[in-house]
Structure formats: structure tokens, C-alpha cells
PDB file of C-alpha atoms in Angstrom:
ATOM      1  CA  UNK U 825      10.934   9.535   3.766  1.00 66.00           C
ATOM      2  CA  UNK U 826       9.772  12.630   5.812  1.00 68.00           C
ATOM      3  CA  UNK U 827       8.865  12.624   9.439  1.00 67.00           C
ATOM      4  CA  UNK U 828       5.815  13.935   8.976  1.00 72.00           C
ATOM      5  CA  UNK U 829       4.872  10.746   6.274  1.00 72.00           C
ATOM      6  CA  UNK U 830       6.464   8.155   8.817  1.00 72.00           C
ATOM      7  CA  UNK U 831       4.285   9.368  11.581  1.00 73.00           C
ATOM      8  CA  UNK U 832       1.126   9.208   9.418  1.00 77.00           C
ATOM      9  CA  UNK U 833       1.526   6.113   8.006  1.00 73.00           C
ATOM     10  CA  UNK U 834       2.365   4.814  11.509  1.00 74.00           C
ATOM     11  CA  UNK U 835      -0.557   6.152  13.545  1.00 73.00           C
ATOM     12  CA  UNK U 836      -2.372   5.200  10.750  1.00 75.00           C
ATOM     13  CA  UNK U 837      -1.730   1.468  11.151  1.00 71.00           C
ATOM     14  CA  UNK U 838      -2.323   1.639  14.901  1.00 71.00           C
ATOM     15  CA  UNK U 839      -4.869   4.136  14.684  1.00 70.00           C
ATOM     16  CA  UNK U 840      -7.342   3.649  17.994  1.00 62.00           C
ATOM     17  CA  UNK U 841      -9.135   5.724  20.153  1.00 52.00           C
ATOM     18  CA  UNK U 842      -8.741   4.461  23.390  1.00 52.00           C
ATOM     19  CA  UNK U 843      -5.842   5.129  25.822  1.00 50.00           C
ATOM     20  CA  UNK U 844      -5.581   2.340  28.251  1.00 51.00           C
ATOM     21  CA  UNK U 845      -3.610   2.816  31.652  1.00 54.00           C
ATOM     22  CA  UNK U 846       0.113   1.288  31.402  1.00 55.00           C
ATOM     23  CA  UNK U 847       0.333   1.780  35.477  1.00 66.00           C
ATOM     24  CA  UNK U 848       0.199  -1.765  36.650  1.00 65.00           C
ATOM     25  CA  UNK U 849       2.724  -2.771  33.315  1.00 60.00           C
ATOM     26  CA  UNK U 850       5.163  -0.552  33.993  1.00 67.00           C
ATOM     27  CA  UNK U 851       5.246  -1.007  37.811  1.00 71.00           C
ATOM     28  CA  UNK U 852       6.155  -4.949  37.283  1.00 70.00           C
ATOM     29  CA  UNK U 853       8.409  -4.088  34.101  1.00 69.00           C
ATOM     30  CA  UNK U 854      10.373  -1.695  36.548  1.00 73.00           C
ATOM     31  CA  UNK U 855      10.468  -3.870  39.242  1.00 75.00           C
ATOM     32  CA  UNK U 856      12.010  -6.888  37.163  1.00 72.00           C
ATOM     33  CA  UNK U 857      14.636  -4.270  35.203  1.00 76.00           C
ATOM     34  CA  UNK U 858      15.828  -4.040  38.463  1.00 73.00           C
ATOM     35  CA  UNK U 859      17.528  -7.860  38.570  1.00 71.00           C
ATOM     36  CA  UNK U 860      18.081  -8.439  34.833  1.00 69.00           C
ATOM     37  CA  UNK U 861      22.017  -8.729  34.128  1.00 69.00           C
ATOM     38  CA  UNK U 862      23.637  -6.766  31.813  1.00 70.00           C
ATOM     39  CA  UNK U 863      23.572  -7.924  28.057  1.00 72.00           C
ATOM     40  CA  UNK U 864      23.030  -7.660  24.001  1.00 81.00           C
ATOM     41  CA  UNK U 865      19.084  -6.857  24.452  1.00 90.00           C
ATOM     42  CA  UNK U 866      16.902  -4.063  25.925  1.00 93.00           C
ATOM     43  CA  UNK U 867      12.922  -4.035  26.420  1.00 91.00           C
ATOM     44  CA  UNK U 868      10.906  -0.619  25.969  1.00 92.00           C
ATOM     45  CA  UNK U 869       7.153  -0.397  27.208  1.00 90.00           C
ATOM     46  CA  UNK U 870       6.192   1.294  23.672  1.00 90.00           C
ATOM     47  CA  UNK U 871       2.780   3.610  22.914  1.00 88.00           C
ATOM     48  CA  UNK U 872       2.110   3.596  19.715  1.00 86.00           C
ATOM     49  CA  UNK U 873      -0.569   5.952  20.007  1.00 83.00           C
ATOM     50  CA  UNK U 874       1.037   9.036  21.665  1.00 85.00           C
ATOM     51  CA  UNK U 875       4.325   7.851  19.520  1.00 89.00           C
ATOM     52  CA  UNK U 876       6.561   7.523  22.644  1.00 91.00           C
ATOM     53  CA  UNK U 877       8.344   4.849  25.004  1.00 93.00           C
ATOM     54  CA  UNK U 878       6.812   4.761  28.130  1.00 89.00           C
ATOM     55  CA  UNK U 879       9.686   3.066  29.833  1.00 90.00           C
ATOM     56  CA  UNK U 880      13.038   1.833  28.743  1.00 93.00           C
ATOM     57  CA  UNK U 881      15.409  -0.547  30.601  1.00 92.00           C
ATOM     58  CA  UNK U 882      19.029   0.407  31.356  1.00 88.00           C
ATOM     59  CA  UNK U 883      20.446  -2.300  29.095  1.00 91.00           C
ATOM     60  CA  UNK U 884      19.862   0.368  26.346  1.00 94.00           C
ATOM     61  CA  UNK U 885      22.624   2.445  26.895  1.00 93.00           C
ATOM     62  CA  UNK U 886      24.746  -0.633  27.300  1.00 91.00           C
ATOM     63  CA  UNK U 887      23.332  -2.094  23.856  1.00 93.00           C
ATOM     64  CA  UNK U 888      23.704   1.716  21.478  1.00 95.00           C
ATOM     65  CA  UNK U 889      25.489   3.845  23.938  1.00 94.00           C
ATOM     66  CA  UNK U 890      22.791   6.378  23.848  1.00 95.00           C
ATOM     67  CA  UNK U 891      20.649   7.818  26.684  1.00 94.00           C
ATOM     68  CA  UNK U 892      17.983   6.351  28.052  1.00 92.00           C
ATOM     69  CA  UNK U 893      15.935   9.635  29.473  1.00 93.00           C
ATOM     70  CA  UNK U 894      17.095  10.948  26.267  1.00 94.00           C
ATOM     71  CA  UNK U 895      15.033   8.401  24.162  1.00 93.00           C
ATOM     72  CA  UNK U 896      12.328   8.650  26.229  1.00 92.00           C
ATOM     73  CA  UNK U 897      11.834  12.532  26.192  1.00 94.00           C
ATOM     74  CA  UNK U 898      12.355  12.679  22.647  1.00 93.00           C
ATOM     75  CA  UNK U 899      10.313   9.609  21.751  1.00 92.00           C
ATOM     76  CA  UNK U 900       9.395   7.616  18.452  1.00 90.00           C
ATOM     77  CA  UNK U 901      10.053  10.692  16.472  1.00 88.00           C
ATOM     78  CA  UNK U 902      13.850  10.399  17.664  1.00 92.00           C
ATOM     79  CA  UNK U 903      14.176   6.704  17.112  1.00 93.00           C
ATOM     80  CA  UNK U 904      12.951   6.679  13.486  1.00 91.00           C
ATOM     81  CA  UNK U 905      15.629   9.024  13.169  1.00 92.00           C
ATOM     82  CA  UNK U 906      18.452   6.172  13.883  1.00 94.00           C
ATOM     83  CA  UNK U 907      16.564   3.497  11.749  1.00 93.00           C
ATOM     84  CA  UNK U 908      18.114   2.893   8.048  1.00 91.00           C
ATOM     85  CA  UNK U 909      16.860   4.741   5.209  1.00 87.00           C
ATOM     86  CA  UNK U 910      16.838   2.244   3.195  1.00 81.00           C
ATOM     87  CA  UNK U 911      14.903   0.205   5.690  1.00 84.00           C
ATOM     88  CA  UNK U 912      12.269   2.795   6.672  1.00 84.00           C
ATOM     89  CA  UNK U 913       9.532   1.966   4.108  1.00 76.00           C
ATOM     90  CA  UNK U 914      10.124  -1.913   4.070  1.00 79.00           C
ATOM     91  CA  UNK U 915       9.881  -1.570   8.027  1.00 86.00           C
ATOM     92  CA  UNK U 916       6.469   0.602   7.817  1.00 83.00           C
ATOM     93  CA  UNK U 917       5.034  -1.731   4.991  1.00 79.00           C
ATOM     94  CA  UNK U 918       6.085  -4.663   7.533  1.00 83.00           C
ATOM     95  CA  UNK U 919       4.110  -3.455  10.339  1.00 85.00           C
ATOM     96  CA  UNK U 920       1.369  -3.128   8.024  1.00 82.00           C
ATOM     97  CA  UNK U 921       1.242  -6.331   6.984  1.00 83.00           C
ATOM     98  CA  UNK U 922       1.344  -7.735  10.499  1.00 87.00           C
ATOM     99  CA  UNK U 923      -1.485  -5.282  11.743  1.00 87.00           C
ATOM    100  CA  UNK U 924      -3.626  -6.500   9.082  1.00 85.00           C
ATOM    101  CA  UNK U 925      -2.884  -9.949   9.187  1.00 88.00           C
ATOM    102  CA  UNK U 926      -3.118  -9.844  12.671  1.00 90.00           C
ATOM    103  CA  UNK U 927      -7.057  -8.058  12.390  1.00 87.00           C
ATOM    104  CA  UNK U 928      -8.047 -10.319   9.747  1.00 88.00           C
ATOM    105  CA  UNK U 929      -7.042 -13.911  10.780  1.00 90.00           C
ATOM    106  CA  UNK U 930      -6.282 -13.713  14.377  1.00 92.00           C
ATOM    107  CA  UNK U 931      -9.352 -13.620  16.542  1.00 92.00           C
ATOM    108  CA  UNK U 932     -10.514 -10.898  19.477  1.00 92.00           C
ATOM    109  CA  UNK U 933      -9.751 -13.857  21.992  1.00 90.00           C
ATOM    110  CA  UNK U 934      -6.516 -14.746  21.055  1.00 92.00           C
ATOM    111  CA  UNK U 935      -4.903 -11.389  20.404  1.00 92.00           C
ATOM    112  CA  UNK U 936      -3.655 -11.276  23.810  1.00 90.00           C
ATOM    113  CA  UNK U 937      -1.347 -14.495  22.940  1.00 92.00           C
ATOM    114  CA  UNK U 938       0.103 -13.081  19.793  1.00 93.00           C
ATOM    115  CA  UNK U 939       3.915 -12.063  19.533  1.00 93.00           C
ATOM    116  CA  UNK U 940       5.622 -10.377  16.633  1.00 95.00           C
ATOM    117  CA  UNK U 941       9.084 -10.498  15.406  1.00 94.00           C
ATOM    118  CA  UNK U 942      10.958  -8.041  12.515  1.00 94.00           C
ATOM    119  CA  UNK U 943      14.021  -6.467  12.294  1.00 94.00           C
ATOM    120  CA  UNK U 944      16.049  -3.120  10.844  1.00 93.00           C
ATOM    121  CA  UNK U 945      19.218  -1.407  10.769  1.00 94.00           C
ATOM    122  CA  UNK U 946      19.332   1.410  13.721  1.00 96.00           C
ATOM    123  CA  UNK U 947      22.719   3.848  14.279  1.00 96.00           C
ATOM    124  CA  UNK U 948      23.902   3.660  17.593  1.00 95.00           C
ATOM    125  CA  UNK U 949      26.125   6.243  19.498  1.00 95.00           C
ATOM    126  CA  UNK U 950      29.191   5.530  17.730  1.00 94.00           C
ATOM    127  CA  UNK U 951      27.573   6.112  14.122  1.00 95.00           C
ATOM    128  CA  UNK U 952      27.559   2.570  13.081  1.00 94.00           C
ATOM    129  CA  UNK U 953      24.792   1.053  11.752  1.00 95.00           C
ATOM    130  CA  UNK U 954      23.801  -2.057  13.647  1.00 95.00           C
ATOM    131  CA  UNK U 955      20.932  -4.919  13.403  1.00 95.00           C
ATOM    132  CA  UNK U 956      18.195  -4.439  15.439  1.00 96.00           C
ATOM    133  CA  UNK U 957      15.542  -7.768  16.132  1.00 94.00           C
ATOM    134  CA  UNK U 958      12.359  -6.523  17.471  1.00 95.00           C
ATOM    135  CA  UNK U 959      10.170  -9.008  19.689  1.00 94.00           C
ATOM    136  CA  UNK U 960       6.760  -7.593  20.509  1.00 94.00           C
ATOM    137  CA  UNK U 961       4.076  -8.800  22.919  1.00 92.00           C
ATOM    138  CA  UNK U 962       0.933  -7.039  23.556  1.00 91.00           C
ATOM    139  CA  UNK U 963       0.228  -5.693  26.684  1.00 87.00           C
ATOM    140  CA  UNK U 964      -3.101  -3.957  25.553  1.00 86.00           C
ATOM    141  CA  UNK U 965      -5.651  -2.861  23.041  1.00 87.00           C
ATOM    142  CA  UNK U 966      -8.367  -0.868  22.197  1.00 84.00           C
ATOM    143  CA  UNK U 967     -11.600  -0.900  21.832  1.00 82.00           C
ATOM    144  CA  UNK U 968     -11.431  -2.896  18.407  1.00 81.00           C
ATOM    145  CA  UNK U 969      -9.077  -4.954  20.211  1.00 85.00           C
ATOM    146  CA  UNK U 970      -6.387  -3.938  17.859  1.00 83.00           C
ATOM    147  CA  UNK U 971      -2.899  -3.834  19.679  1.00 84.00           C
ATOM    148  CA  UNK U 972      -1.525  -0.567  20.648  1.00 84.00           C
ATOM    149  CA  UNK U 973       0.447  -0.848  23.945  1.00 87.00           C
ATOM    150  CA  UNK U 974       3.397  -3.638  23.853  1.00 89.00           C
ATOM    151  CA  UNK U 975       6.283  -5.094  25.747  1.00 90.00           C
ATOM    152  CA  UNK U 976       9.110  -5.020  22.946  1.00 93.00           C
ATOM    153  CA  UNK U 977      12.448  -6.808  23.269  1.00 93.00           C
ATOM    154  CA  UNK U 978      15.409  -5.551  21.262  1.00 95.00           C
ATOM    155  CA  UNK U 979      18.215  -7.591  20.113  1.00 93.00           C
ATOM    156  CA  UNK U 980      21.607  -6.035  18.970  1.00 93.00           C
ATOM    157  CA  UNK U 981      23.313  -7.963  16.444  1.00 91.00           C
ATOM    158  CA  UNK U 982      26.750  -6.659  14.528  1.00 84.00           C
ATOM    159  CA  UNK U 983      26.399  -4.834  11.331  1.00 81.00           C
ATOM    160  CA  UNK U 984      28.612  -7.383   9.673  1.00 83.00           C
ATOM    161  CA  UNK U 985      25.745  -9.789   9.371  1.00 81.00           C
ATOM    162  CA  UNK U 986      22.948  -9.864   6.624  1.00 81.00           C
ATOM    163  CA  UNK U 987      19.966  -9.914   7.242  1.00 84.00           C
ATOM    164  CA  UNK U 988      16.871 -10.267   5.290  1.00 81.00           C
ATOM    165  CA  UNK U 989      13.567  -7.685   5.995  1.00 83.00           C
ATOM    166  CA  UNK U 990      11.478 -10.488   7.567  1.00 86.00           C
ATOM    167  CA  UNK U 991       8.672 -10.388   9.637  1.00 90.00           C
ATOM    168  CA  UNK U 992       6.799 -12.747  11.739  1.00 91.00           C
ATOM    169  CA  UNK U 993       3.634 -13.755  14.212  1.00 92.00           C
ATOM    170  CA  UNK U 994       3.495 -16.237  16.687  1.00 93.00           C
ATOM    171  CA  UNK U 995       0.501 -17.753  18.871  1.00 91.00           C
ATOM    172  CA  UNK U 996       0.390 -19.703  21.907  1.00 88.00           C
ATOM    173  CA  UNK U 997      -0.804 -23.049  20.952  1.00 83.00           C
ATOM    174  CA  UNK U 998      -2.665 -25.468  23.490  1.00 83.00           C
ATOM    175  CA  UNK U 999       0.422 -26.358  25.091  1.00 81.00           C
ATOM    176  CA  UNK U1000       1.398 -23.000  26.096  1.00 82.00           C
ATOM    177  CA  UNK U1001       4.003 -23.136  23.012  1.00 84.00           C
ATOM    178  CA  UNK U1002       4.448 -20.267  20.396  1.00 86.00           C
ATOM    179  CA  UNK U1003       3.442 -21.655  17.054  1.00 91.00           C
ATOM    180  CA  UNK U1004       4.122 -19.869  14.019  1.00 92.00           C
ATOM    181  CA  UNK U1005       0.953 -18.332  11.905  1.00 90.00           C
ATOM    182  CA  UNK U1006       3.130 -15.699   9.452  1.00 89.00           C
ATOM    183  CA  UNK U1007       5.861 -15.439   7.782  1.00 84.00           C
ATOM    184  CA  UNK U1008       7.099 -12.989   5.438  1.00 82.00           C
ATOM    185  CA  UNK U1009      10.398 -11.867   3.474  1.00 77.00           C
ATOM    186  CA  UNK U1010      10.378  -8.950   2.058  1.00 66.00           C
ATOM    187  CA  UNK U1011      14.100  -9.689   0.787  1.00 62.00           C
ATOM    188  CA  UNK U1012      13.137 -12.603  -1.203  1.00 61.00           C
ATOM    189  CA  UNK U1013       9.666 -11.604  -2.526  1.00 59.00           C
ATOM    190  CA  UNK U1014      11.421 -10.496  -5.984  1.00 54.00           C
ATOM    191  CA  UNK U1015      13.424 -13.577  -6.736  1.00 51.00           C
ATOM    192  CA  UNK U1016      10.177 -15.867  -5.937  1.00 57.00           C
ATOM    193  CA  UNK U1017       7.597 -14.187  -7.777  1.00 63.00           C
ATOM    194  CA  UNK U1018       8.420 -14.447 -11.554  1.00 73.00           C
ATOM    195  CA  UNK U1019       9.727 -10.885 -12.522  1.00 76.00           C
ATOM    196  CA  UNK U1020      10.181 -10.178 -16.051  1.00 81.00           C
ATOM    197  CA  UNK U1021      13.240  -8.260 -17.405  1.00 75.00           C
ATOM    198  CA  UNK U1022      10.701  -5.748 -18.762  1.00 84.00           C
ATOM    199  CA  UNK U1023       9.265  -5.156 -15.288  1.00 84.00           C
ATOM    200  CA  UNK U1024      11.976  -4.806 -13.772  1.00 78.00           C
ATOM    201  CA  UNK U1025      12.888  -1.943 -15.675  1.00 81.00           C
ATOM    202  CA  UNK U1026       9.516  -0.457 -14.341  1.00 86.00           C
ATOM    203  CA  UNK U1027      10.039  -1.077 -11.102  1.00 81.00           C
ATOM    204  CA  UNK U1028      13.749   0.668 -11.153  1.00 76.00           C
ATOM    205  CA  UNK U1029      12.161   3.672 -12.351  1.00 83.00           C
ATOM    206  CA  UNK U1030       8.933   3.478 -10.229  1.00 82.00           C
ATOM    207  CA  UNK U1031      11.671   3.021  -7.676  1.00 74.00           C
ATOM    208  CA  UNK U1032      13.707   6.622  -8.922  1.00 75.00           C
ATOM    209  CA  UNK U1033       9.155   8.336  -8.566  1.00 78.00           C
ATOM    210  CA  UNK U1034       8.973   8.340 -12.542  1.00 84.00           C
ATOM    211  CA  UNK U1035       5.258   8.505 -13.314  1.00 89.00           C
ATOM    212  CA  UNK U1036       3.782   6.084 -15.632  1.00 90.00           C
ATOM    213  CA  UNK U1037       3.851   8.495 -18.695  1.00 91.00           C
ATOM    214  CA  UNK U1038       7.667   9.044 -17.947  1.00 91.00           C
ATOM    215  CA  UNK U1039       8.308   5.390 -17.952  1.00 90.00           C
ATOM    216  CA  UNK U1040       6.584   5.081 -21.501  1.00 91.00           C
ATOM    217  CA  UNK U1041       8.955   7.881 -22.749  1.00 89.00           C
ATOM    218  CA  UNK U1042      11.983   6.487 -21.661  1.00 87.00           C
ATOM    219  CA  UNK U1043      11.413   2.861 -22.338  1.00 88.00           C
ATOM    220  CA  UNK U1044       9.760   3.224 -25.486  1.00 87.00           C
ATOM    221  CA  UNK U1045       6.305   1.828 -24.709  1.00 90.00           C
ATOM    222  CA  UNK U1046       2.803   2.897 -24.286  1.00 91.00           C
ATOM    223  CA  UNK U1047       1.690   4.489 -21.089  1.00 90.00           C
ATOM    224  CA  UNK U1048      -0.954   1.719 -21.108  1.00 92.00           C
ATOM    225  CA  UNK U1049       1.426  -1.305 -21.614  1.00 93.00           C
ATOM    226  CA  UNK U1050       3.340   1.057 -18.259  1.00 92.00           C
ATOM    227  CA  UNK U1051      -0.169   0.453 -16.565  1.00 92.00           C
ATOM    228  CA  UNK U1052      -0.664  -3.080 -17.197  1.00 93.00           C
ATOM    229  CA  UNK U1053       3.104  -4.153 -16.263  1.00 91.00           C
ATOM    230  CA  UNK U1054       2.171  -2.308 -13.067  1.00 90.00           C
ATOM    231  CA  UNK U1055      -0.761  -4.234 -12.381  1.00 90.00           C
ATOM    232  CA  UNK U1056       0.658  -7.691 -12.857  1.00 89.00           C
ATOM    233  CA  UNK U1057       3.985  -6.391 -10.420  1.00 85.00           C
ATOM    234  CA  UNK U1058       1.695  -5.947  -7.913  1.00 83.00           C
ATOM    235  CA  UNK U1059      -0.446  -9.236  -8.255  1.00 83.00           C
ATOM    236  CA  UNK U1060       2.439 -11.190  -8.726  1.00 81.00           C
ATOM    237  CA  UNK U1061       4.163  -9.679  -5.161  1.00 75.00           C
ATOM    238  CA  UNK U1062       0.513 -10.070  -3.817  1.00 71.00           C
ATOM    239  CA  UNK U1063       0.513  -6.267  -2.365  1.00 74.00           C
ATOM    240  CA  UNK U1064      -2.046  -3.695  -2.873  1.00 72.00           C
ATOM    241  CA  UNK U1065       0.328  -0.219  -4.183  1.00 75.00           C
ATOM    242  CA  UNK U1066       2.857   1.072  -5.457  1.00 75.00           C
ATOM    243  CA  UNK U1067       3.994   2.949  -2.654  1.00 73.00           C
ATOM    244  CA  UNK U1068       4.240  -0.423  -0.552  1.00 68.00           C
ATOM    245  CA  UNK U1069       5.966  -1.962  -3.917  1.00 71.00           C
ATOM    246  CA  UNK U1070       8.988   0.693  -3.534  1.00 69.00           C
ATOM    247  CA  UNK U1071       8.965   0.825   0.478  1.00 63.00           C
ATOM    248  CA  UNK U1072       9.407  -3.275   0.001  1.00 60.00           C
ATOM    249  CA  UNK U1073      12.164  -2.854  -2.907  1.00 59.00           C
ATOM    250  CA  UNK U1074      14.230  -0.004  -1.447  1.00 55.00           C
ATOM    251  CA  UNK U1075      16.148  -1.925   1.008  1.00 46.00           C
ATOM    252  CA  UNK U1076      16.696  -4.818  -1.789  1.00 48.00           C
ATOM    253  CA  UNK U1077      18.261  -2.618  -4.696  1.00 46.00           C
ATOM    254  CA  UNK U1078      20.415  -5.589  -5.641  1.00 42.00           C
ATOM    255  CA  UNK U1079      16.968  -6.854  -6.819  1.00 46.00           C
ATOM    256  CA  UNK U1080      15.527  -4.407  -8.983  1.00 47.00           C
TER     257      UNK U1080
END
């Protein structure tokens, strides 16, 4: 996936119009930075509406071995760069199933207790492709009260474990306890949903951008039979396109 498509479909799911002052957030962040010990995680102070890090804590180059300044001039742009191509799509349609989930079921009032949780495969210094857990807490919103300016938390885990696409939302319950309100695998959605044999051979060439009329060709069948075993992928996975269909089955080729 191009840059250019990452960043749309990104500003598109955090899409505001409001830029709220990160002074005060970044003043404390700083100040604490200062007596946190060295260790496996790093926290970034990350804008998702000018696509940049607004502050990133000095476990980072401990953590990846790259630059922290670095990061930070070259932003978001930079950082998609290191993530896993196979995880790009799967991360993106993640995020967009937490933004919506989080607009549709999680009230105005309670936003501000929310905390998210997902995870991806990111290259650090050394070339090695390591497992990245990202914890994020909103530190503000917009107008709409959608979040846009978050305290995230990165965990690096060895590339010898794996790990399945997941992502998740948590609330602060009455007694001040995170309790979770989503859940979702990407990895597993395949095996639980009821796949025929015949639909998987549409989604591996869905998967390899063959239009439906190419699909008929090479499997024998009608373009219309293509259409409907389209149609009942995508109810049975409960998503809305095609294009979040192969962004979730990318990273799990050992599914399709």
C-alpha cells in the first residue's frame, strides 16, 4: 500500500477540524520522562491530525535503536514506513473499527475514559522485524468529541512470538477499573465464520486484485455467482468491503 493511500485512509478515520493545544500534556509528559527507568516500552504524545509525534520519550531509542528527533522530524509518514506490509491494511482496517465502534457505542461523556489496545510488526534499527503492542489513551478531541490527540504506550516484544492482529477498548467502570467493551481478531475471523472451499478461492484471488469478471474466467463460474459469493464473504465476516476484506486477510495468508 502507497503512502499517499495510508495517509488518506488514516486522516480519514480521524478526520476533525479542530486543533486543540497539547501544551499543558506535553509539559507533565516531559516532566515524568524525566524519572522513568530504562525498559522494553516507550510513550509518544501522537497527532493524528497533522500526522506527527508531538513528543517521544528516550526509551525509544533504547526499545528500536533509532532516533528519537529523527522520528519526530520525519513523523507518521516515517513510522508507517517500519510497520509490516503485510500488517499495514489489517492495522488501518483495525483503527477503523475502533473509531467507529468507539463513535457509535461509547458515549460523548465517557470518551475521555476509553483506552485502546492493537498491535503490528515494526523494523527496528537493526532490520529485524519486531512486535509492537500499542496502548492508547486519549488526551483530547474535537469538536465531535471524536479522539484525535493521545498518550500511546509502546511495548516491544521479540519477533519470535506470534501474535494474532487483535484489537481492543477498554472503559473505566464505577470502580475506577478498566472493563473490557471490544474485542476483535482479525487472525481468527476466517476460521470462525463458516468459509466455503468455493469462497475461498474468491477471496485468494480478490486477495491477488482480480476483478469479479476475472474470477468467473478462471474459476469457471458466472460473474454473478462471483458477485453473490462476494456478498455472503462479507456478511459472514460482518465487514462492509472488499478492500477491508483483503487489508483483514493479508496478514493471515495461511487462511485464505
Amino acid at each position: 500500500m502507497k503512502y499517499h493511500d495510508i495517509k488518506e485512509i488514516y486522516k480519514s478515520i480521524f478526520k476533525s477540524y479542530s486543533k486543540p493545544s497539547l501544551e499543558t500534556h506535553i509539559k507533565k509528559i516531559i516532566e515524568l520522562d524525566k524519572f522513568l527507568p530504562y525498559s522494553s516500552t516507550y510513550f509518544c504524545i501522537t497527532n493524528t491530525q497533522e500526522l506527527k509525534f508531538e513528543y517521544i520519550s528516550k526509551n525509544f531509542n533504547a526499545c528500536l535503536g533509532f532516533d528519537a528527533e529523527d522520528l519526530k522530524a520525519k513523523g507518521m509518514k516515517y513510522f508507517w514506513s517500519l510497520i509490516h506490509p503485510e500488517d499495514i491494511e489489517v492495522w488501518l482496517a483495525a483503527l477503523n473499527h475502533l473509531m467507529e465502534f468507539t463513535l457509535s457505542e461509547i458515549s460523548e461523556n465517557d470518551r475521555a475514559s476509553s483506552n485502546y489496545t492493537w498491535n503490528y510488526r515494526l523494523k527496528n534499527a537493526q532490520g529485524n522485524y519486531v512486535n509492537i503492542i500499542q496502548n492508547t489513551t486519549p488526551l483530547a478531541f474535537d469538536a465531535s468529541m471524536k479522539p484525535i490527540i493521545g498518550l500511546a504506550h509502546y511495548t516491544v516484544l521479540s519477533d519470535n512470538i506470534k501474535m494474532p492482529v487483535t484489537a481492543t477498548a477498554k472503559l473505566l467502570n464505577k470502580q475506577n477499573e478498566y472493563e473490557t467493551i471490544y474485542y476483535n481478531n482479525f487472525s481468527q475471523k476466517l476460521l470462525q465464520s463458516g468459509i466455503s472451499n468455493r469462497e475461498r478461492d474468491v477471496i485468494r484471488l480478490l486477495v491477488l486484485n482480480y476483478s469479479s469478471k476475472e474470477i468467473s474466467n478462471l474459476l469457471n463460474i458466472s460473474s454473478h455467482t462471483v458477485d453473490t459469493h462476494r456478498r455472503n464473504i462479507l456478511k459472514k465476516l460482518k465487514i462492509s468491503s472488499t478492500g477491508e476484506l483483503i487489508g483483514m486477510l493479508k496478514l493471515n495468508k495461511t487462511l485464505i
